[in-house]
Structures are given as C-alpha cells and as structure tokens.
Short mmCIF file of C-alpha atoms in Angstrom, two decimals:
data_model
loop_
_atom_site.label_atom_id
_atom_site.label_comp_id
_atom_site.label_asym_id
_atom_site.label_seq_id
_atom_site.Cartn_x
_atom_site.Cartn_y
_atom_site.Cartn_z
CA MET A 254 39.72 -6.51 -17.60
CA LEU A 255 43.04 -5.86 -15.81
CA LEU A 256 44.67 -8.43 -13.51
CA ASN A 257 47.94 -9.58 -12.00
CA TRP A 258 49.05 -12.80 -13.71
CA ASP A 259 50.33 -14.13 -10.41
CA VAL A 260 46.68 -14.47 -9.38
CA VAL A 261 46.04 -16.79 -12.33
CA ARG A 262 49.04 -19.02 -11.52
CA GLU A 263 48.24 -19.32 -7.78
CA SER A 264 46.67 -22.75 -8.25
CA GLY A 265 50.17 -24.17 -8.82
CA GLU A 266 49.12 -26.18 -11.85
CA SER A 267 51.55 -26.47 -14.75
CA GLY A 268 50.65 -25.62 -18.28
CA ALA A 269 49.02 -22.64 -19.90
CA SER A 270 47.03 -20.13 -17.86
CA VAL A 271 43.67 -19.09 -19.22
CA VAL A 272 41.66 -15.94 -18.59
CA GLY A 273 38.53 -14.89 -20.43
CA LEU A 274 35.34 -12.87 -20.51
CA VAL A 275 31.93 -13.83 -21.86
CA SER A 276 29.38 -11.12 -22.55
CA THR A 277 25.68 -12.02 -22.48
CA PRO A 278 23.64 -8.96 -23.51
CA GLY A 279 20.29 -10.73 -23.15
CA MET A 280 20.99 -11.90 -19.61
CA GLY A 281 20.36 -8.42 -18.23
CA LYS A 282 16.67 -8.64 -19.14
CA LEU A 283 16.31 -11.88 -17.19
CA LEU A 284 18.08 -10.59 -14.08
CA ALA A 285 16.94 -6.96 -14.13
CA GLU A 286 14.18 -7.53 -11.56
CA ALA A 287 16.37 -9.37 -9.05
CA ARG A 288 16.95 -7.76 -5.68
CA LEU A 289 20.13 -5.95 -4.69
CA VAL A 290 21.75 -6.74 -1.33
CA LEU A 291 24.21 -4.17 -0.01
CA GLU A 292 26.92 -4.55 2.58
CA PRO A 293 25.98 -2.79 5.86
CA GLU A 294 28.58 -0.04 5.37
CA ARG A 295 27.09 0.77 1.95
CA GLN A 296 23.50 1.08 3.04
CA ALA A 297 23.74 4.81 3.77
CA VAL A 298 22.16 6.85 1.01
CA PRO A 299 22.01 10.59 0.37
CA HIS A 300 19.33 12.51 2.29
CA GLY A 301 18.64 9.69 4.72
CA ALA A 302 19.55 6.25 5.98
CA HIS A 303 18.35 3.07 4.33
CA LYS A 304 18.22 -0.21 6.19
CA GLY A 305 17.75 -3.60 4.63
CA VAL A 306 17.47 -4.79 1.05
CA LEU A 307 17.18 -2.83 -2.17
CA ARG A 308 14.97 -4.87 -4.45
CA GLY A 309 13.47 -5.14 -7.90
CA VAL A 310 13.42 -2.20 -10.22
CA SER A 311 14.91 0.08 -7.61
CA SER A 312 18.16 -1.19 -9.12
CA VAL A 313 18.67 -0.69 -12.85
CA LEU A 314 21.30 -2.43 -14.94
CA LEU A 315 23.56 0.01 -16.71
CA SER A 316 25.80 -2.43 -18.59
CA HIS A 317 25.77 -5.89 -20.15
CA VAL A 318 26.18 -8.87 -17.88
CA ILE A 319 29.61 -10.46 -18.31
CA SER A 320 31.15 -13.66 -16.96
CA ALA A 321 34.85 -13.81 -16.06
CA PHE A 322 36.78 -17.05 -15.77
CA MET A 323 40.37 -18.15 -15.25
CA SER A 324 42.38 -21.35 -14.82
CA ASN A 325 42.87 -20.70 -11.08
CA ARG A 326 40.37 -22.94 -9.33
CA ASP A 327 40.07 -20.69 -6.28
CA THR A 328 38.19 -17.69 -7.62
CA GLN A 329 36.45 -16.72 -4.39
CA ASN A 330 39.39 -15.24 -2.44
CA LEU A 331 41.89 -13.75 -4.87
CA SER A 332 45.07 -12.30 -3.40
CA SER A 333 44.96 -9.35 -5.77
CA PRO A 334 41.77 -7.67 -7.02
CA ILE A 335 40.77 -7.83 -10.65
CA THR A 336 39.82 -4.59 -12.36
CA PHE A 337 36.85 -4.33 -14.71
CA ILE A 338 36.11 -1.30 -16.88
CA PHE A 339 32.49 -1.13 -18.01
CA SER A 340 31.12 1.02 -20.78
CA HIS A 341 27.52 2.17 -20.45
CA HIS A 342 25.16 4.81 -21.72
CA SER A 343 25.64 8.36 -20.56
CA LEU A 344 24.70 8.73 -16.91
CA THR A 345 24.77 11.61 -14.46
CA PRO A 346 23.57 10.39 -11.04
CA GLY A 347 21.10 12.66 -9.30
CA PRO A 348 21.30 13.75 -5.65
CA THR A 349 19.51 10.58 -4.52
CA GLN A 350 21.17 8.16 -6.94
CA LYS A 351 24.29 6.07 -6.62
CA VAL A 352 26.23 3.68 -8.85
CA PHE A 353 27.31 0.26 -7.52
CA CYS A 354 29.63 -2.46 -8.75
CA VAL A 355 27.81 -5.73 -8.12
CA PHE A 356 28.00 -9.43 -8.94
CA TRP A 357 25.49 -12.27 -9.17
CA ASN A 358 25.40 -14.31 -5.98
CA HIS A 359 23.78 -17.74 -6.14
CA THR A 360 21.73 -18.78 -3.10
CA PRO A 361 21.09 -22.30 -1.76
CA ASP A 362 17.39 -22.09 -2.65
CA GLY A 363 18.28 -22.05 -6.34
CA TYR A 364 17.67 -18.34 -6.82
CA GLY A 365 20.07 -15.46 -6.36
CA HIS A 366 20.53 -11.72 -6.00
CA TRP A 367 22.89 -8.92 -6.84
CA SER A 368 25.50 -8.27 -4.16
CA THR A 369 28.29 -5.76 -3.53
CA THR A 370 30.37 -8.00 -1.24
CA GLY A 371 34.01 -8.06 -2.31
CA CYS A 372 33.55 -5.41 -5.00
CA ARG A 373 34.17 -1.70 -4.93
CA MET A 374 33.86 1.14 -7.40
CA VAL A 375 37.21 2.78 -8.23
CA ALA A 376 35.97 5.54 -10.52
CA THR A 377 32.92 6.45 -12.55
CA GLY A 378 32.26 8.85 -15.37
CA ASP A 379 29.47 9.71 -17.75
CA THR A 380 30.03 6.71 -20.01
CA SER A 381 32.29 4.29 -18.09
CA THR A 382 32.83 2.90 -14.59
CA THR A 383 35.85 1.08 -13.13
CA CYS A 384 35.31 -1.69 -10.57
CA GLN A 385 37.62 -3.93 -8.55
CA CYS A 386 36.62 -7.33 -7.13
CA THR A 387 38.48 -9.94 -5.10
CA HIS A 388 36.48 -12.85 -6.50
CA LEU A 389 34.73 -14.03 -9.65
CA SER A 390 31.21 -15.15 -10.23
CA SER A 391 29.45 -17.27 -12.76
CA PHE A 392 27.65 -14.12 -13.90
CA ALA A 393 30.43 -11.61 -13.34
CA ILE A 394 30.14 -7.94 -12.55
CA LEU A 395 27.63 -5.31 -13.53
CA MET A 396 26.56 -1.90 -12.32
CA ALA A 397 23.34 -0.75 -10.80
CA HIS A 398 21.87 2.41 -9.38
CA TYR A 399 18.91 3.15 -7.17
CA ASP A 400 16.71 6.12 -6.56
CA VAL A 401 15.43 6.92 -3.07
CA PRO A 402 12.72 9.60 -2.91
CA VAL A 403 13.17 12.39 -0.42
CA GLU A 404 10.23 12.38 1.97
CA ASP A 405 8.39 15.63 2.61
CA PRO A 406 8.17 16.01 6.42
CA VAL A 407 4.98 18.10 6.16
CA LEU A 408 3.27 15.39 4.11
CA ALA A 409 4.42 12.79 6.62
CA VAL A 410 2.85 14.73 9.51
CA ILE A 411 -0.39 15.25 7.56
CA THR A 412 -0.49 11.55 6.70
CA TYR A 413 -0.02 10.28 10.23
CA LEU A 414 -2.41 12.80 11.81
CA GLY A 415 -5.06 12.21 9.16
CA LEU A 416 -4.77 8.43 9.34
CA GLY A 417 -4.91 8.57 13.13
CA LEU A 418 -8.18 10.50 12.94
CA SER A 419 -9.46 8.11 10.25
CA LEU A 420 -8.70 5.08 12.45
CA LEU A 421 -10.75 6.56 15.28
CA CYS A 422 -13.65 7.44 12.96
CA LEU A 423 -13.58 4.04 11.24
CA LEU A 424 -13.67 2.30 14.62
CA LEU A 425 -16.65 4.39 15.71
CA ALA A 426 -18.38 3.75 12.37
CA ALA A 427 -17.83 -0.02 12.59
CA LEU A 428 -19.18 -0.09 16.16
CA THR A 429 -22.20 1.92 15.00
CA PHE A 430 -22.96 -0.48 12.13
CA LEU A 431 -22.60 -3.45 14.50
CA LEU A 432 -24.60 -2.14 17.46
CA CYS A 433 -27.27 -0.01 15.81
CA LYS A 434 -29.97 -2.59 15.12
CA ALA A 435 -32.36 -0.12 13.51
CA ILE A 436 -30.12 0.48 10.48
CA GLN A 437 -28.79 -3.04 9.87
CA ASN A 438 -29.41 -4.10 6.26
CA THR A 439 -27.42 -4.79 3.10
CA SER A 440 -26.15 -1.22 2.96
CA THR A 441 -24.80 -1.23 6.51
CA SER A 442 -23.18 -4.64 5.89
CA ILE A 443 -21.25 -3.11 3.00
CA HIS A 444 -20.41 -0.03 5.11
CA LEU A 445 -19.11 -2.32 7.86
CA GLN A 446 -16.86 -4.37 5.58
CA LEU A 447 -15.54 -1.20 3.93
CA SER A 448 -14.76 0.30 7.35
CA ILE A 449 -13.02 -2.88 8.51
CA CYS A 450 -10.84 -3.11 5.38
CA LEU A 451 -9.85 0.54 5.52
CA PHE A 452 -9.20 0.34 9.26
CA LEU A 453 -6.86 -2.65 8.88
CA ALA A 454 -5.12 -1.10 5.86
CA HIS A 455 -4.53 2.24 7.61
CA LEU A 456 -3.40 0.52 10.81
CA LEU A 457 -0.92 -1.69 8.95
CA PHE A 458 0.31 1.34 6.99
CA LEU A 459 1.00 3.32 10.17
CA MET A 460 2.68 0.45 11.98
CA ALA A 461 4.68 -1.32 9.28
CA ILE A 462 5.01 0.65 6.04
CA ASP A 463 8.73 1.32 6.69
CA ARG A 464 9.68 -2.10 8.12
CA THR A 465 12.18 -2.81 5.36
CA GLU A 466 14.87 -4.44 7.54
CA ILE A 467 13.60 -8.01 7.06
CA GLU A 468 12.97 -8.82 3.41
CA VAL A 469 10.38 -11.57 3.85
CA LEU A 470 8.42 -9.53 6.40
CA CYS A 471 8.45 -6.48 4.13
CA THR A 472 7.17 -8.60 1.24
CA ILE A 473 4.32 -9.94 3.37
CA ILE A 474 3.43 -6.43 4.55
CA ALA A 475 3.39 -5.10 0.97
CA ALA A 476 1.18 -7.98 -0.20
CA ALA A 477 -1.17 -7.49 2.77
CA LEU A 478 -1.49 -3.76 2.04
CA HIS A 479 -2.07 -4.57 -1.63
CA TYR A 480 -4.89 -6.94 -0.67
CA LEU A 481 -6.51 -4.69 1.96
CA TYR A 482 -6.59 -1.61 -0.26
CA LEU A 483 -7.90 -3.62 -3.21
CA ALA A 484 -10.55 -5.11 -0.92
CA SER A 485 -11.49 -1.60 0.19
CA PHE A 486 -11.94 -0.51 -3.41
CA THR A 487 -13.94 -3.63 -4.22
CA TRP A 488 -16.32 -2.86 -1.37
CA MET A 489 -16.48 0.70 -2.70
CA LEU A 490 -17.61 -0.75 -6.01
CA LEU A 491 -20.26 -2.84 -4.23
CA GLU A 492 -21.27 0.35 -2.40
CA GLY A 493 -21.88 2.09 -5.72
CA LEU A 494 -23.76 -0.92 -7.10
CA ASN A 495 -25.94 -1.07 -3.99
CA LEU A 496 -26.79 2.63 -4.22
CA PHE A 497 -27.79 2.13 -7.84
CA LEU A 498 -30.01 -0.83 -6.90
CA ILE A 499 -31.63 1.16 -4.08
CA ALA A 500 -32.37 4.04 -6.45
CA ARG A 501 -33.69 1.55 -9.00
CA ASN A 502 -35.96 0.13 -6.31
CA LEU A 503 -37.86 3.40 -6.32
CA THR A 504 -39.18 2.60 -9.79
CA VAL A 505 -38.83 -1.20 -10.15
CA VAL A 506 -41.19 -3.63 -8.48
CA ASN A 507 -39.13 -6.87 -8.51
CA TYR A 508 -36.19 -5.40 -6.58
CA SER A 509 -36.31 -7.99 -3.77
CA SER A 510 -34.92 -10.79 -5.96
CA VAL A 511 -31.99 -8.59 -7.03
CA SER A 512 -31.33 -7.71 -3.39
CA ARG A 513 -31.14 -11.40 -2.43
CA VAL A 514 -28.59 -12.03 -5.18
CA MET A 515 -26.60 -9.04 -3.92
CA LYS A 516 -26.47 -10.47 -0.40
CA LYS A 517 -25.22 -13.84 -1.66
CA LEU A 518 -22.50 -12.49 -3.96
CA MET A 519 -21.13 -9.47 -2.09
CA PHE A 520 -18.80 -11.38 0.27
CA PRO A 521 -17.27 -13.68 -2.41
CA VAL A 522 -16.79 -10.65 -4.67
CA GLY A 523 -15.65 -8.26 -1.92
CA TYR A 524 -12.91 -10.55 -0.61
CA GLY A 525 -12.41 -13.06 -3.43
CA VAL A 526 -11.61 -10.73 -6.35
CA PRO A 527 -8.78 -8.90 -4.49
CA ALA A 528 -7.34 -12.26 -3.41
CA ILE A 529 -7.20 -13.43 -7.02
CA ILE A 530 -5.47 -10.23 -8.17
CA VAL A 531 -2.86 -10.40 -5.39
CA ALA A 532 -2.27 -14.12 -5.98
CA ILE A 533 -1.61 -13.53 -9.69
CA SER A 534 0.66 -10.54 -8.95
CA ALA A 535 2.63 -12.37 -6.26
CA SER A 536 3.10 -15.50 -8.36
CA SER A 537 4.21 -13.59 -11.45
CA ARG A 538 6.58 -11.04 -9.85
CA PRO A 539 7.15 -11.73 -6.15
CA LEU A 540 10.38 -9.71 -6.03
CA LEU A 541 8.51 -6.49 -6.79
CA TYR A 542 6.73 -6.46 -3.44
CA GLY A 543 8.77 -3.94 -1.46
CA THR A 544 10.86 -0.83 -2.24
CA PRO A 545 14.06 0.53 -0.67
CA THR A 546 12.18 2.67 1.84
CA ARG A 547 8.61 1.36 1.87
CA CYS A 548 6.87 -2.01 2.09
CA TRP A 549 4.69 -1.32 -0.92
CA LEU A 550 4.58 -2.16 -4.63
CA ASN A 551 7.63 -1.28 -6.69
CA PRO A 552 6.56 1.46 -9.12
CA GLY A 553 8.75 0.27 -12.00
CA LYS A 554 8.28 -2.40 -14.68
CA GLY A 555 4.55 -1.59 -14.71
CA PHE A 556 3.98 -3.59 -11.53
CA ILE A 557 2.21 -0.69 -9.85
CA TRP A 558 -0.62 -1.21 -12.36
CA SER A 559 -1.55 -4.40 -10.53
CA PHE A 560 -3.02 -1.89 -8.08
CA LEU A 561 -3.76 1.16 -10.24
CA GLY A 562 -5.41 -0.94 -12.97
CA PRO A 563 -8.17 -2.31 -10.71
CA VAL A 564 -8.49 1.10 -9.04
CA CYS A 565 -9.05 2.88 -12.37
CA THR A 566 -11.51 0.18 -13.45
CA ILE A 567 -13.47 0.43 -10.21
CA PHE A 568 -13.51 4.22 -10.41
CA SER A 569 -14.86 4.11 -13.98
CA VAL A 570 -17.56 1.58 -13.10
CA ASN A 571 -18.43 3.50 -9.92
CA LEU A 572 -18.71 6.70 -11.94
CA ALA A 573 -21.17 4.96 -14.26
CA PHE A 574 -23.20 3.70 -11.28
CA VAL A 575 -23.27 7.17 -9.71
CA LEU A 576 -24.33 8.87 -12.94
CA MET A 577 -27.12 6.31 -13.49
CA THR A 578 -28.17 6.70 -9.84
CA LEU A 579 -28.33 10.49 -10.15
CA TRP A 580 -30.33 10.16 -13.39
CA ILE A 581 -32.86 7.85 -11.72
CA LEU A 582 -33.14 10.11 -8.68
CA LYS A 583 -33.59 13.18 -10.86
CA SER A 584 -36.52 11.53 -12.60
CA LYS A 585 -37.94 10.40 -9.28
CA LEU A 586 -37.65 13.85 -7.70
CA SER A 587 -39.48 15.48 -10.60
CA SER A 588 -42.36 12.98 -10.34
CA LEU A 589 -42.81 13.03 -6.55
CA SER A 590 -45.98 14.42 -5.09
CA SER A 591 -46.35 15.29 -1.44
CA ASP A 592 -44.72 12.11 -0.07
CA VAL A 593 -42.32 13.82 2.34
CA SER A 594 -40.59 10.67 3.61
CA THR A 595 -39.87 9.41 0.11
CA LEU A 596 -38.62 12.86 -0.88
CA GLN A 597 -36.22 12.95 2.08
CA ASN A 598 -34.93 9.45 1.39
CA THR A 599 -34.38 10.29 -2.26
CA ARG A 600 -32.48 13.46 -1.42
CA MET A 601 -30.33 11.53 1.03
CA LEU A 602 -29.57 8.97 -1.70
CA THR A 603 -28.58 11.81 -4.03
CA PHE A 604 -26.22 13.19 -1.40
CA LYS A 605 -24.70 9.75 -0.70
CA ALA A 606 -24.21 9.06 -4.41
CA THR A 607 -22.33 12.33 -4.86
CA ALA A 608 -20.28 11.83 -1.68
CA GLN A 609 -19.53 8.26 -2.81
CA LEU A 610 -17.80 9.50 -5.95
CA PHE A 611 -15.80 12.14 -4.08
CA ILE A 612 -14.75 10.11 -1.04
CA LEU A 613 -14.05 6.75 -2.61
CA GLY A 614 -12.91 7.57 -6.11
CA CYS A 615 -11.61 11.05 -6.79
CA THR A 616 -8.93 10.83 -4.10
CA TRP A 617 -6.97 8.16 -5.98
CA CYS A 618 -7.39 10.05 -9.22
CA LEU A 619 -5.42 12.83 -7.55
CA GLY A 620 -2.76 10.27 -6.68
CA ILE A 621 -2.47 9.17 -10.32
CA LEU A 622 -2.21 12.82 -11.43
CA GLN A 623 0.96 13.44 -9.38
CA VAL A 624 3.05 14.21 -12.45
CA GLY A 625 4.48 17.34 -14.00
CA PRO A 626 4.48 20.83 -12.48
CA ALA A 627 1.30 20.18 -10.46
CA ALA A 628 2.69 17.04 -8.79
CA HIS A 629 3.45 18.83 -5.51
CA VAL A 630 -0.04 20.33 -5.19
CA MET A 631 -1.70 17.06 -6.23
CA GLY A 632 0.43 15.23 -3.67
CA TYR A 633 -0.83 17.44 -0.86
CA LEU A 634 -4.46 17.17 -1.99
CA PHE A 635 -4.20 13.40 -2.31
CA THR A 636 -2.57 13.01 1.10
CA ILE A 637 -5.09 15.22 2.90
CA ILE A 638 -8.23 13.76 1.31
CA ASN A 639 -7.08 10.14 1.28
CA SER A 640 -5.95 10.17 4.92
CA LEU A 641 -9.35 11.57 5.95
CA GLN A 642 -11.46 8.94 4.18
CA GLY A 643 -12.43 7.37 7.50
CA PHE A 644 -13.65 10.72 8.80
CA PHE A 645 -15.74 11.28 5.66
CA ILE A 646 -17.28 7.80 5.94
CA PHE A 647 -18.20 8.38 9.60
CA LEU A 648 -19.62 11.81 8.72
CA VAL A 649 -21.73 10.70 5.73
CA TYR A 650 -22.99 7.32 6.94
CA CYS A 651 -23.27 7.98 10.68
CA LEU A 652 -23.40 11.62 11.77
CA LEU A 653 -25.63 12.72 8.85
CA SER A 654 -27.97 9.72 9.07
CA GLN A 655 -31.24 10.50 10.83
CA GLN A 656 -31.65 6.92 12.06
CA VAL A 657 -28.13 6.88 13.49
CA GLN A 658 -28.69 10.26 15.12
CA GLU A 659 -31.83 8.92 16.79
CA GLN A 660 -29.91 5.84 17.97
CA TYR A 661 -27.08 8.01 19.32
CA GLY A 662 -29.73 10.03 21.18
CA LYS A 663 -31.17 6.86 22.74
CA TRP A 664 -27.70 5.73 23.80
CA LEU A 665 -26.94 9.11 25.37
CA LYS A 666 -30.27 9.09 27.21
CA GLY A 667 -29.51 5.58 28.47
CA ILE A 668 -26.06 6.65 29.68
CA ARG A 669 -27.49 9.70 31.44
CA LYS A 670 -30.25 7.62 33.01
CA THR A 671 -27.75 5.03 34.23
CA ARG A 672 -25.51 7.75 35.66
CA ALA A 673 -28.45 9.47 37.35
CA GLU A 674 -29.62 6.18 38.88
CA SER A 675 -26.08 5.46 40.04
CA GLU A 676 -25.79 8.87 41.68
CA LYS A 677 -29.25 8.47 43.26
CA TYR A 678 -28.27 5.06 44.63
CA THR A 679 -25.03 6.50 46.05
CA LEU A 680 -26.84 9.37 47.79
CA SER A 681 -29.47 6.94 49.14
CA SER A 682 -26.76 4.66 50.49
CA LYS A 683 -25.02 7.57 52.21
CA ALA A 684 -28.31 8.75 53.74
CA THR A 685 -29.14 5.27 54.99
CA SER A 686 -25.66 4.86 56.41
CA GLY A 687 -25.92 8.21 58.23
CA ALA A 688 -29.35 7.40 59.68
CA SER A 689 -28.17 4.04 61.01
CA LYS A 690 -25.35 5.53 63.11
CA PRO A 691 -26.22 5.67 66.91
CA SER A 692 -26.57 9.15 68.36
CA THR A 693 -24.28 10.23 71.23
CA VAL A 694 -26.00 11.59 74.40
CA ASN A 695 -24.03 13.97 76.65
#
C-alpha cells in the first residue's frame, strides 16, 4: 500500500498516525457470490454494451480480501488516492474479460455488494494489479473479472423465429384442447397444462430475457422462467406416466382406480414440485438469479444444476416410462387379432411414446452436450429443436389426431355454412330491397 502521509494527518489530531492492512483469506469465499455494481461509464464491455448489474459468479475474486485502516477519521473522501498493489495467480484476460478494482460497499438493508465507485485500475499484469482509491472500506479492495458471452446473431434469429412459431402453435393447441369436447380427458388436461406452461415460458423469454437494467425485476424474471420451465418438464413427466398407464390399460383390468389417483395428484405434482425447487433455490442463493446479459440462472457455483438436475432426472424417468410403454405395446401388437380400432389406437400410442422422448427430452440433452469441439453444432441443434417444441406438440397431439381432425372438419363446415347463410341472407335482402322500389312510368 502506497499513500501520502498528509492524507493520514488531515484529521488534525495530535499524536502518532496509524496506517495498517488486515488480510482475511477466508473472507473471499463468503463474499464470492455477491453482486458487482459498476459505475455507468464502466458498463461498456468488449463486443457489446452491458446495462445494469453484474451479479454472482459472473465476477470472480482474484486476490485475498484486505481491510485498510488509518487514524484519519474521514476515510470516505481522501484528498489524495491510496495505491494498492495486489498479487494474484497468473491471469491473461480473454477478449470478453476485464479486470476491476472494487471495494465492499455496505447497504442500509444489512447486505452489501462489490462496487467500483472511487476506485480505478492503474496497471495490470499476469500476476499483479495496481489500484488507486479515494476512500477506504471496512473490507478494502479486491479485484474481479467477468465474462460476457458473444451472442451468435444467427442463433438469435433462429430462436426468435422458432419461438414465435411455437407461441402460435401452442395457442392453437391450447384452444383445441379447451374447445374440442370429443377429446377432453386426462390426457388432454395434461396436454393443455403443458401447452400453457410452455406458452408462458416462451412468451416471457421473448419479452424479458434481456431486461437486466433493474436488478430486482431481472431476479423475478429469472425465477419465473426457472419455475415455468421446471413446470413444463414436470408436466412432461406426467405426460410420460400417463402414456405408460394408458398402455398398461390395454392389459390391466383395474386401470380406472389408477386413473382416478392420477387425476387427483397431477395438479399438485405438476405445479407444486417446481414451486418447491424454486423456493429452495431462491432461499439458498438468491443472488444467483440473473447474469450480466440474461435474466436466467447463473451458470457458475453449480447453481445451474437447480435446473439441469431436475431436467436430467425427469428425462431419465421419462425414458424408463417410454421404454416400458414400447415394451407393453410391442407385446400387445403381437397378440392382436383383427380388432382394427384397437390396432390403430395402439400404433398411435407407439408413435406418441416415441415422439414424447424426442420432443420433450432429447432437446435438452443436446443443450447439456454443448461442450468441446461439437459445442457449436449442438448449440444449433438445441436452438432449432427446442424453439420448435410448440410446433411439434401441435403437430403430434392435434394435426395427427384423427378425433381432432374430425373436429376441425366440423368447425370448417360450420364456418362455411355460416358464411353461406350470411351471403344468402345478403342476396335475399338486396333482392327484396330492389323489388320494393316503385317503378317509374314515362
């Protein structure tokens, strides 16, 4: 630490002047997940502009936390800056990384955050960084860096176009499940809740995923997306369970009692389990909701596994349900006689079970596999398939359903009949109006 002794004696008190440093190596672990607040002029980052707060593990401590103190009582507005030279492990910032000199700023609510106000970086090297600050803090100065991913414009276009199409298809699917009385049962109830959850999640993603300007709002958005996507996956799990029970119904007599239990438990499970997971995640690490550029879960410190963990579990259980369903259907197909309707229903179940695994499970496996040399290709596959989930759901459960096709046909006939009657009434009115006009005699 380098300083001008006149700064220490500015208090005007007689006697000895005292200056000191206290290093607390273990403090970094306690404060590593705290958010980083930048001054407005320092919020520009390479390859793009960042607005708002950098939080959680997006900032990484590079040195020990130290506390500086002196006999001068006014340590908030020093007339001459104090210089700190920090040693740290070897570091070469990448094109989207930057080193900051920061201090711990206490807040009135009893918490705090890292801040760059009043501090600037003089020089930095591979193993040391020099900072200057015009004030002191109870937890002194440290260094942090952040990493902002460069967004692929092609992936962004694919995402927004695909999600736009999915929103339209999910809306049509939800209206179909609500209005088509002939197909309303436990299966369509699950389809409806799945469509609603995915619709709300995709809509919130399109409208608010990059609303990072207001910290509290971004945290709420990230938690809401966490809940909606987990709810979607939970309903996907119930979808797989229901398909298994339907296939089992082909060979088991007492299926009705199981179906009643399914109806009673599906809503508490579908919406309650995700709520519990999000509540535990938010209460344990609330600062990790939100990243520098996205209102989503911070990928560091293992927090992303509060989402990926349930997803992997649901995928594994769904895979087991699908395999058992296919095994039951295979046995049923081999034992069928000439019952054409049962044969068609069984084949449709086989198709739905296979599509279930592809649409609702494999897409996120591609997302998890975005590592190594194949990360770019996996990223494109994940983006394309995941953004078109709504289209696949509408295709499988509506357009390819014979009952829904018949209902669509009835609706179209009704629309045509109404239009024809309207046109007939209009022509009749015109004819009547023309006949009622008095003729002119020359």
